[in-house]
Short mmCIF file of C-alpha atoms in Angstrom, two decimals:
data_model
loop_
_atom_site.label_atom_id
_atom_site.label_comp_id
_atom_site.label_asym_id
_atom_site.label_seq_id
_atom_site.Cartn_x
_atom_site.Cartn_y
_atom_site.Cartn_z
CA UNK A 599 71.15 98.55 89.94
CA UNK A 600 71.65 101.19 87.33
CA UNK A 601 74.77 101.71 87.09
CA UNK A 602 75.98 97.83 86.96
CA UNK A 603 73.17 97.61 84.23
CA UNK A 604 75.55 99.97 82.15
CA UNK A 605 78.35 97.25 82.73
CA UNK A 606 76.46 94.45 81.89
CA UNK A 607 74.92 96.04 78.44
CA UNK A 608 77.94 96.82 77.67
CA UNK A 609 79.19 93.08 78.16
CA UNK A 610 76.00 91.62 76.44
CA UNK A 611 77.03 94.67 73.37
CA UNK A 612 80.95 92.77 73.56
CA UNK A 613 79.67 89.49 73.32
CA UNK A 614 77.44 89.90 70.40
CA UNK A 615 80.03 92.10 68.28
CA UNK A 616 83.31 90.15 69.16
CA UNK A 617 84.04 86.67 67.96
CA UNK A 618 85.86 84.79 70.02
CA UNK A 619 86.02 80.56 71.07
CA UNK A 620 83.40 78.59 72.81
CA UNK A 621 85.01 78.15 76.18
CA UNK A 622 85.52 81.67 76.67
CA UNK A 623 81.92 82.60 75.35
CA UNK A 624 80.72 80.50 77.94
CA UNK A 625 83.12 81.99 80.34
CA UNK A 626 81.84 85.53 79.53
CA UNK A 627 78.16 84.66 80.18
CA UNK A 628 78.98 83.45 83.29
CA UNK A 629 80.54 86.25 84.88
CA UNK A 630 77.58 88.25 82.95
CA UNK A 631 75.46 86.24 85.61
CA UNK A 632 78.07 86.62 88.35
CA UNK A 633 77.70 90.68 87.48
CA UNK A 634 73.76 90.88 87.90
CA UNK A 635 74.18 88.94 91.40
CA UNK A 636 77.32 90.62 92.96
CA UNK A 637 76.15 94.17 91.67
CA UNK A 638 78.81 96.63 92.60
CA UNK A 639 80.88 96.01 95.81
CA UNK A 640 79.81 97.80 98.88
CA UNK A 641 81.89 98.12 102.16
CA UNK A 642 79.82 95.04 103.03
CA UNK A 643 81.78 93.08 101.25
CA UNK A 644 85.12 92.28 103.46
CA UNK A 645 87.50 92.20 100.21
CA UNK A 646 85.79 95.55 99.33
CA UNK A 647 85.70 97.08 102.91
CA UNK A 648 88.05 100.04 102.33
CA UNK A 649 87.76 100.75 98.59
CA UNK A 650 84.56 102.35 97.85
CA UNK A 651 83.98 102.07 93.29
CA UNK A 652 79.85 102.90 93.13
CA UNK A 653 80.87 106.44 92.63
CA UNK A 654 83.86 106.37 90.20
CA UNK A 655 81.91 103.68 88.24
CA UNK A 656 79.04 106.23 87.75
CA UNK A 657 81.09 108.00 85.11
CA UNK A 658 79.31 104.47 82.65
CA UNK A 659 83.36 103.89 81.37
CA UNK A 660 82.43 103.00 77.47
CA UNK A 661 84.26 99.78 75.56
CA UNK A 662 85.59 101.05 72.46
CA UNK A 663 85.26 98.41 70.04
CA UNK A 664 86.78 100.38 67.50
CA UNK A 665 90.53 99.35 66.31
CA UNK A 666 93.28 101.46 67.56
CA UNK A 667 95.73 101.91 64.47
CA UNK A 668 99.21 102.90 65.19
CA UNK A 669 100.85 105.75 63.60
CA UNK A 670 104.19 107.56 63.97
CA UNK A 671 102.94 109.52 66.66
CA UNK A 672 101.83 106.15 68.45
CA UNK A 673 104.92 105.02 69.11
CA UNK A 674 106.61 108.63 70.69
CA UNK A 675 104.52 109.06 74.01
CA UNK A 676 105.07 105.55 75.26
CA UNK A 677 108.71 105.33 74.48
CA UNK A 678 109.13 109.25 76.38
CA UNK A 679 107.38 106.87 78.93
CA UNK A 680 110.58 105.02 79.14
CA UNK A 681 113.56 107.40 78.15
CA UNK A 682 116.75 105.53 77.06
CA UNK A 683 116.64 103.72 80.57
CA UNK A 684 115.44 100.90 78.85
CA UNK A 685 117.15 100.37 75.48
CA UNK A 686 118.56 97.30 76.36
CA UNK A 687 115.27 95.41 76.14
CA UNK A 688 112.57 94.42 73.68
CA UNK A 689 109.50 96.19 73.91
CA UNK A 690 105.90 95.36 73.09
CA UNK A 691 102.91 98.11 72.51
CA UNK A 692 99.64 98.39 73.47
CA UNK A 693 97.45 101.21 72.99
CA UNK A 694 93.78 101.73 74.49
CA UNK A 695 94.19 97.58 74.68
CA UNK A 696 95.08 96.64 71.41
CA UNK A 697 97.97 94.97 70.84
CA UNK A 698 100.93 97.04 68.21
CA UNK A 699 102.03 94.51 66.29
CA UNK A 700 103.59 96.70 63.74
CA UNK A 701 105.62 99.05 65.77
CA UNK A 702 106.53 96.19 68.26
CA UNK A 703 109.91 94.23 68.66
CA UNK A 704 109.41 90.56 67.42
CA UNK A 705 111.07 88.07 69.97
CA UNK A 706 111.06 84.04 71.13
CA UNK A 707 107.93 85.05 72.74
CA UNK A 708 104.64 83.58 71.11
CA UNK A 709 101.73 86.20 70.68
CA UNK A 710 98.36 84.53 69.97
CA UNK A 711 94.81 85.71 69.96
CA UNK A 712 93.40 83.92 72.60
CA UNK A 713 90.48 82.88 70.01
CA UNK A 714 92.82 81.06 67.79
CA UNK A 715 93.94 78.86 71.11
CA UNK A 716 92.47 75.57 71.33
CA UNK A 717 89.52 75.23 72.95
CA UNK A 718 91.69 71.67 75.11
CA UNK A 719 94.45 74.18 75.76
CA UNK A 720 92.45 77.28 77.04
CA UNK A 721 90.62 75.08 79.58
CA UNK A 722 93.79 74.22 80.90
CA UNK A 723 94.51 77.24 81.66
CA UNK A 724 91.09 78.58 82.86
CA UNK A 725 90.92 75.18 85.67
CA UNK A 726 94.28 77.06 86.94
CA UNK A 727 91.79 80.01 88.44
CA UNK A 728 91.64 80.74 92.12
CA UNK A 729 88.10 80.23 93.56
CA UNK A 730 88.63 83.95 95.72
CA UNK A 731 88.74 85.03 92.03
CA UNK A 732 85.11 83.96 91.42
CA UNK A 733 83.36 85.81 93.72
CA UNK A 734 85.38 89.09 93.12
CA UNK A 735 83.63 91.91 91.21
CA UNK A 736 86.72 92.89 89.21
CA UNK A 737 87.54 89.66 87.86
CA UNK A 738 84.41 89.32 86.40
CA UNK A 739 84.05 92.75 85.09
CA UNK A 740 86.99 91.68 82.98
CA UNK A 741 85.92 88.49 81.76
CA UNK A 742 82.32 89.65 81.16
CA UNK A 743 83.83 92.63 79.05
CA UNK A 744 87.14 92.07 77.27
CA UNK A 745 87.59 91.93 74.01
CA UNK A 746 90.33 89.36 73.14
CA UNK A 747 93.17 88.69 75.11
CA UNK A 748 96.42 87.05 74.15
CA UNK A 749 98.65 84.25 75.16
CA UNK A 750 102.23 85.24 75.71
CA UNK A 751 103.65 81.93 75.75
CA UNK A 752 107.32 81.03 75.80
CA UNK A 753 108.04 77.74 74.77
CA UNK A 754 110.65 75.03 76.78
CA UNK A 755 114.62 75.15 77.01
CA UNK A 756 114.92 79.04 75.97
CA UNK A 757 116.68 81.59 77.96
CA UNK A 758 115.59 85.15 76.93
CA UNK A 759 118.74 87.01 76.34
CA UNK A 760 117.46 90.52 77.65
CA UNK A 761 114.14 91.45 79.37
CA UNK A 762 110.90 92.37 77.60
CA UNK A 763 109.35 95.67 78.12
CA UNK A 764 105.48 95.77 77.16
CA UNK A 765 104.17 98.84 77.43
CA UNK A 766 100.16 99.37 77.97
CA UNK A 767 99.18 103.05 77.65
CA UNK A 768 96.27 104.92 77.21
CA UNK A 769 95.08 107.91 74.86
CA UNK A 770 91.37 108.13 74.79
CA UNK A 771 88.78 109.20 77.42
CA UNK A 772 86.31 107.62 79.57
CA UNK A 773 87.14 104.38 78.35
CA UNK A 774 86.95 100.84 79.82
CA UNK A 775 89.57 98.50 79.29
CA UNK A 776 89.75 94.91 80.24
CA UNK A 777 92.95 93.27 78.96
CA UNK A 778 93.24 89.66 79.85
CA UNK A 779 96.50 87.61 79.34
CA UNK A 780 97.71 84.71 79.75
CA UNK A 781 101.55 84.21 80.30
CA UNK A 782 102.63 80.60 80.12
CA UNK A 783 106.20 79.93 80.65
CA UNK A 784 107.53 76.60 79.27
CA UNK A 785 109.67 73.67 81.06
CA UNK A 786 113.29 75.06 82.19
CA UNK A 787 112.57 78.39 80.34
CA UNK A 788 113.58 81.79 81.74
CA UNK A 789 111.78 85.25 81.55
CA UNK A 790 112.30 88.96 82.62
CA UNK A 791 109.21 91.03 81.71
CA UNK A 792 108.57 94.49 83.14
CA UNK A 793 104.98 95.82 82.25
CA UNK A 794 104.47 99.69 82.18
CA UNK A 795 100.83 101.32 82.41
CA UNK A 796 100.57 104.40 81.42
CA UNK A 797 97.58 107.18 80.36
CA UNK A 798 97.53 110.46 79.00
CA UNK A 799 96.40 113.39 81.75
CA UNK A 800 92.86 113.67 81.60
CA UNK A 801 91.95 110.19 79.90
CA UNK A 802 89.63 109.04 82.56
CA UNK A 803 89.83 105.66 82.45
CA UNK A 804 88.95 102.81 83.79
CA UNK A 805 91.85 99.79 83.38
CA UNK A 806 91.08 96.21 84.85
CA UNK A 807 93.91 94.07 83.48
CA UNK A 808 93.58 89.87 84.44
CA UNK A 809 97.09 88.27 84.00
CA UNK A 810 96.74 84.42 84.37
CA UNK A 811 100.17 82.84 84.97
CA UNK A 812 101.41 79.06 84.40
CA UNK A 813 104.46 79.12 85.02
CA UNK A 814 106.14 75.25 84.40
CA UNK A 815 108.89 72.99 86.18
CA UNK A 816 112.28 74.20 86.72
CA UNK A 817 111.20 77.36 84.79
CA UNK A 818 111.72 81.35 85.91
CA UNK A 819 109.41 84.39 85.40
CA UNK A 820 110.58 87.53 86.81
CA UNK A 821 107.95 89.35 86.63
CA UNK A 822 107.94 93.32 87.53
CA UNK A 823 104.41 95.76 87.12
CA UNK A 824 104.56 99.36 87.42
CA UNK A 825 101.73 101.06 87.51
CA UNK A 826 102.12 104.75 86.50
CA UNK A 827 98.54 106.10 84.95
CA UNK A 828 97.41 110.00 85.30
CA UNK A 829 95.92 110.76 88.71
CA UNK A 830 91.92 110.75 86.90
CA UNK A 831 93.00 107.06 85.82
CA UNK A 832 90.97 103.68 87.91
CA UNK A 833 93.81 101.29 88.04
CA UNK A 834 92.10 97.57 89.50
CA UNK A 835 94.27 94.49 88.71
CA UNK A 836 94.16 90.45 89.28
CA UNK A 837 96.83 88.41 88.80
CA UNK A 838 96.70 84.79 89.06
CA UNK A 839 100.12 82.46 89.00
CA UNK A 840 100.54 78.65 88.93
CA UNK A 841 103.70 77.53 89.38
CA UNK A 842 104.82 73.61 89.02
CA UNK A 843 107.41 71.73 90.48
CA UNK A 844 111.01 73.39 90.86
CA UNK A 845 109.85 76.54 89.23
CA UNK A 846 109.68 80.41 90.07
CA UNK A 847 107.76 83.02 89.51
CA UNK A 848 108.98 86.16 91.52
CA UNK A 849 106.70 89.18 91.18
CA UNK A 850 107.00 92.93 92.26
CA UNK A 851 103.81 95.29 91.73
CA UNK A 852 104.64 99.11 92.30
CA UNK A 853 101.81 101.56 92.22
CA UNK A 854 102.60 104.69 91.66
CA UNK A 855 99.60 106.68 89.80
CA UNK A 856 96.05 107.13 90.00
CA UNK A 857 93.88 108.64 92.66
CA UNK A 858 92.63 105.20 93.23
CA UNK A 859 93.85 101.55 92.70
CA UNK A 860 93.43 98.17 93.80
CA UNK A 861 96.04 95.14 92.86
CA UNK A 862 94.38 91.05 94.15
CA UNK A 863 97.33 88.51 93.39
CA UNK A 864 97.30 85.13 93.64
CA UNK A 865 100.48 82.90 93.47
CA UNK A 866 99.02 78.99 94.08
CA UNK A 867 102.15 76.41 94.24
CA UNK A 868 101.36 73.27 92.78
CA UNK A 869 103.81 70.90 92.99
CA UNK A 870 106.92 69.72 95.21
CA UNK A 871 109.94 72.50 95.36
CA UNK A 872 107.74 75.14 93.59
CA UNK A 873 108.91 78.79 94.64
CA UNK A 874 107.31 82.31 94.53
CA UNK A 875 107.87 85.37 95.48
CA UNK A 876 105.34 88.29 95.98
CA UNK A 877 106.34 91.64 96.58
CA UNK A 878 104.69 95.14 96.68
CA UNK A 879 105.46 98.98 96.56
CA UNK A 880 102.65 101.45 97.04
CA UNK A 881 104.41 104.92 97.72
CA UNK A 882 101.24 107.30 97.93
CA UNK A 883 100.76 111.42 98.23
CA UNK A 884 98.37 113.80 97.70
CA UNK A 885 94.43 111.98 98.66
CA UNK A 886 95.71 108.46 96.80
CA UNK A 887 94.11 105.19 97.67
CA UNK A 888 96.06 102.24 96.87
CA UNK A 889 94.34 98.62 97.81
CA UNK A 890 96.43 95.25 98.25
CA UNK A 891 95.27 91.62 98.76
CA UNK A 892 97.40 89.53 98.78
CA UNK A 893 97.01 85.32 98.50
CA UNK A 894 100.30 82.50 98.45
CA UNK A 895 98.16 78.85 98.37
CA UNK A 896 100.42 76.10 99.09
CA UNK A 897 99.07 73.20 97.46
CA UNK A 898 101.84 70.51 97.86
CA UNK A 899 104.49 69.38 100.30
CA UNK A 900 108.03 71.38 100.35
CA UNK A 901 107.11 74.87 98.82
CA UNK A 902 108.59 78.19 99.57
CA UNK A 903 106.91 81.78 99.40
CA UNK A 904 107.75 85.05 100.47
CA UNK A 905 105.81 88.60 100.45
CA UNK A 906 107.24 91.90 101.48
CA UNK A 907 104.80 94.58 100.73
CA UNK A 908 105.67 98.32 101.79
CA UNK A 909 103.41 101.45 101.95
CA UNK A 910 104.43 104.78 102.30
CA UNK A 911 101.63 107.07 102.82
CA UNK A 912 101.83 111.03 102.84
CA UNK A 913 99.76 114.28 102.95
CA UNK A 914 95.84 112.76 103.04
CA UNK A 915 96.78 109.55 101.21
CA UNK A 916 95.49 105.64 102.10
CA UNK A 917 96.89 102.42 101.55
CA UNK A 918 95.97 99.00 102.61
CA UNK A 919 97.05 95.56 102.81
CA UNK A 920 95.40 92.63 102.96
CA UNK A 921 97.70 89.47 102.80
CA UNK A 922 96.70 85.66 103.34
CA UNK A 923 99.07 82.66 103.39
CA UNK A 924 97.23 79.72 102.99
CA UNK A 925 99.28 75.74 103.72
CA UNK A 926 97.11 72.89 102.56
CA UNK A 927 97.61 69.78 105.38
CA UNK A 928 99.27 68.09 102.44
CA UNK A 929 101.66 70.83 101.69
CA UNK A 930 104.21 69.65 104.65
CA UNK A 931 107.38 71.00 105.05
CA UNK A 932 106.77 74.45 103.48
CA UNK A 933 108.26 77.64 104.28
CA UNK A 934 106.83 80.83 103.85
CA UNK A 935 107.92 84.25 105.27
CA UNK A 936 104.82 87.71 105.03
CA UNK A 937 105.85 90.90 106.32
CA UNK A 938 103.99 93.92 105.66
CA UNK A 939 105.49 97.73 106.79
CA UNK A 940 104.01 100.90 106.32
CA UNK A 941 105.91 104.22 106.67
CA UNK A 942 103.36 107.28 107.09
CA UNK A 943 104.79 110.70 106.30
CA UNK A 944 101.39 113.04 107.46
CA UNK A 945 98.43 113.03 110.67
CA UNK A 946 96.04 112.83 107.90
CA UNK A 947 97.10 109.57 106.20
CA UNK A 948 96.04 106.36 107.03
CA UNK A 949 97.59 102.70 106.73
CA UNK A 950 95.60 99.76 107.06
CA UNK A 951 97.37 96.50 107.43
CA UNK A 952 96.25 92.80 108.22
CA UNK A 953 98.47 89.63 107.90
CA UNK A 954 97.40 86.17 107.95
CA UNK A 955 98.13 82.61 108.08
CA UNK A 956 95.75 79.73 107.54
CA UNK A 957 98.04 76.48 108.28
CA UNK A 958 96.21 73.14 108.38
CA UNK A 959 99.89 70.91 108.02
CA UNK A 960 101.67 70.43 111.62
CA UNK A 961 105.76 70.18 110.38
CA UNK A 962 105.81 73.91 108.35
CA UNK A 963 108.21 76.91 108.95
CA UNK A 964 105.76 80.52 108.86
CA UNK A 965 106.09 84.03 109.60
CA UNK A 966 104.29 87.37 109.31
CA UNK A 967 104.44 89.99 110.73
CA UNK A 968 103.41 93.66 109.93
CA UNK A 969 104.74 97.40 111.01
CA UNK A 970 103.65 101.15 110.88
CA UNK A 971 105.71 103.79 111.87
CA UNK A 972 106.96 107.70 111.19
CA UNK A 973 110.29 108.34 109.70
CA UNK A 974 113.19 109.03 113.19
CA UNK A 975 113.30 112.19 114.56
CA UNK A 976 116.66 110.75 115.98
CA UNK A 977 117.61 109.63 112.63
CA UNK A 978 116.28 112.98 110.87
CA UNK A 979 118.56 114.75 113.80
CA UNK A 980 121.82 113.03 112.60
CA UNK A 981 121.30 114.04 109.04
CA UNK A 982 120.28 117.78 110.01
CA UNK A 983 123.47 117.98 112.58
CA UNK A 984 125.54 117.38 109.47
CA UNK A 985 124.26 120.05 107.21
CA UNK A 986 121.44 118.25 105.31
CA UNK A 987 118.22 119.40 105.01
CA UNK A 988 115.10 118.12 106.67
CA UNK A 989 113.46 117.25 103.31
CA UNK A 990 116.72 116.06 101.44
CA UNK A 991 116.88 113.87 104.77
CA UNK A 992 112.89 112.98 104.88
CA UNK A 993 113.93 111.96 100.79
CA UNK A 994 117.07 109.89 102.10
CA UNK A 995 114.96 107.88 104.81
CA UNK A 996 112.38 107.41 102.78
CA UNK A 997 114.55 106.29 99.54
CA UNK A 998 116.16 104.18 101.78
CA UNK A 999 112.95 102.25 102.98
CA UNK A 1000 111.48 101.92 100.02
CA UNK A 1001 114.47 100.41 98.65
CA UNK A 1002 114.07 97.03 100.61
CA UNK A 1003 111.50 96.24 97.72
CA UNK A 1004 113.22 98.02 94.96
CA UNK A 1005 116.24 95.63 95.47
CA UNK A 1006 114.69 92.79 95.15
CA UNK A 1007 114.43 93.60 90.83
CA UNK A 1008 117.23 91.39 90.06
CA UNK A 1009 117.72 92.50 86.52
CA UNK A 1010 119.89 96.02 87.09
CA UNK A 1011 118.51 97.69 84.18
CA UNK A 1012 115.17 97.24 85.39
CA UNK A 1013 115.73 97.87 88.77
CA UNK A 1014 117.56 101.40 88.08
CA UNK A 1015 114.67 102.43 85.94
CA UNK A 1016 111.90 101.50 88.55
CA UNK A 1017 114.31 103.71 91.35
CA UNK A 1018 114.52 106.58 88.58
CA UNK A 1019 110.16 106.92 88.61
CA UNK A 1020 110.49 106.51 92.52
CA UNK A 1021 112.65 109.57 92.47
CA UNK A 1022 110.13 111.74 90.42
CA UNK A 1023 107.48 111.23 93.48
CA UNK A 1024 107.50 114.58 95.59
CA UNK A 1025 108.44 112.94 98.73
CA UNK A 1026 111.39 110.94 97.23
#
């Protein structure tokens, strides 16, 4: 119990220094609870099973309640982040957690401090959360210890003319950081966001982001997470999306940093025609441990899904996947497609994979399936009888396969820039 009693005082330490609204004071106390009874997740728990945190969490990560200022120098590192691959786009800055206002791009996207959101409004959006969520040490880390999130809201009948690039990096060491947004995307509105996490070598944090997503009817969020922090960086996310009826969210997570990382999405599909689409990326090297789970919850007749997650693991690297498709007996006439493949480059790595489907409606079109393999030595072969390489052909195969998930960024300038970090991996 010592080390989650670090956690928790330093919860109890946010909620006495940090103003924030009634609803999510009440929010925070609970998961303060939820903390003390969970404790720190042991293999024992099955959504825990292969990602081991009592002895990363043992470095006692610190909140910094201080307020990070920008400055000129501020600015530099992120954008060399990004290169000119990106100028197309608006960008938005956060350092260590705190939100750039100065230094960032203004746009038809709303930014409010979740404590000047009404208290009606917020528990709108808080009755939207999964009930996996609730029980999952992570979740409530964040809501027990962040600071103040924002709202990202986009309100009805706008069309954003080019994507949005927010940028998240971090500077200072042995932090904890808990960011928790909430992106609400208004009736017939459309959105292209790609979100870029970044840290400085050495920082040694800890980063436990919460994105809670409402996405409305007949509205699009394309929604694209790279994850590219220092090896000594803790990278766990949950992301929870609600979409209504005739709307889309389509989301792409690709993990390519830190020594260990763990992504829990949850798309739920609330109303008739309502569309998502999951995807995932986890090329990993070196002793990297990248964790996946994976949730679609059709909640109402004629909705679609789809998840393609891919892994590609090398030298003594691990990835998992954990994926669940879940069709209420209301939720009739629903479609929904879950493939998982895993592509495993060394004898020493290791790929863990397990697809599900939980269908309790009888007229419903489903699929899953799930793959691991080594690259061709037939297909290797035809490349080397031509004059290539073995490792510019191991790059070509493996390019290629990773590719199936790359593709599926429908904005170009997005998609070339997320195929440009791919490259830098050794492997690739």
């Amino acid at each position: 119990m010592e080390t989650i009693n670090h956690y928790i005082e330093q919860a109890n330490h946010i909620l006495k220094e940090v103003k924030t609204s009634k609803i999510m004071n009440k929010l925070q106390l609970n998961s303060i609870n939820k903390l003390t009874e969970i404790n720190i997740p042991t293999r024992k728990v099955e959504s825990w099973k292969n990602t081991n945190l009592t002895t990363l969490l043992k470095n006692n990560y610190e909140v910094d309640l201080s307020q990070t200022l920008p400055n000129e120098k501020t600015k530099n590192p992120i954008q060399q982040q990004i290169a000119d691959d990106t100028a197309g786009c608006s960008h938005l800055y956060f350092l260590n957690g705190e939100f750039q206002d100065s230094i960032s791009e203004a746009s038809a996207l709303n930014i409010i401090d979740l404590k000047d959101v009404s208290e009606q409004e917020l528990s709108t959006y808080i009755e939207l959360i999964d009930s996996d969520l609730k029980d999952d040490f992570s979740f409530h880390l964040n809501i027990a210890s962040h600071k103040n999130g924002k709202l990202l809201r986009l309100d009805k009948d706008i069309t954003l003319d080019k994507p949005i690039v927010i940028h998240h990096h971090y500077d200072k060491s042995a932090i904890q950081s808990n960011p928790f947004n909430i992106f609400h995307i208004g009736k017939s509105s459309k959105l292209d966001i790609l979100e870029i996490y970044t840290s400085s070598e050495k920082s040694n944090a800890l980063i436990n982001p919460f994105h809670l997503i409402l996405t409305e009817s007949q509205a699009e969020f394309k929604h694209t997470l790279l994850q590219n922090c220092s090896l000594d960086t803790v990278f766990l996310n949950c992301l929870q999306a609600s979409i209504k009826g005739e709307g889309q969210y389509k989301n792409i997570n690709i993990h390519l940093g830190c020594e260990l990382s763990r992504s829990y999405n949850i798309a739920t599909l609330l109303e008739e025609n309502a569309f998502t689409a999951v995807h995932g990326l986890y090329p990993l090297n070196g002793k990297q441990h990248h964790d996946t789970l994976a949730k679609i919850h059709h909640q109402a007749p004629k909705t679609y899904s789809e998840q393609l997650y891919k892994g590609i693991v090398a030298d003594e690297s691990k990835g998992i996947f954990t994926g669940k498709v879940l069709i209420d007996q209301i939720a009739q006439e629903s479609d929904s497609k879950q493939l998982n493949k895993n592509l495993i480059l060394s004898s020493k790595a290791h790929a863990f994979s397990r697809p599900q489907l939980e269908i309790y409606a009888d007229d419903v079109k489903c699929a899953h399936g799930s793959t691991t393999g080594q690259l061709s030595e037939e297909e290797l072969f035809y490349f080397m009888a031509r004059g290539i390489s073995k490792d510019k052909a191991q790059q070509l195969l493996t390019t290629a396969f990773a590719n199936d998930v790359v593709l599926k960024i429908e904005h170009l300038l997005i998609q070339r820039y997320i195929s440009e970090q791919l490259n830098l991996k050794e492997y690739l």
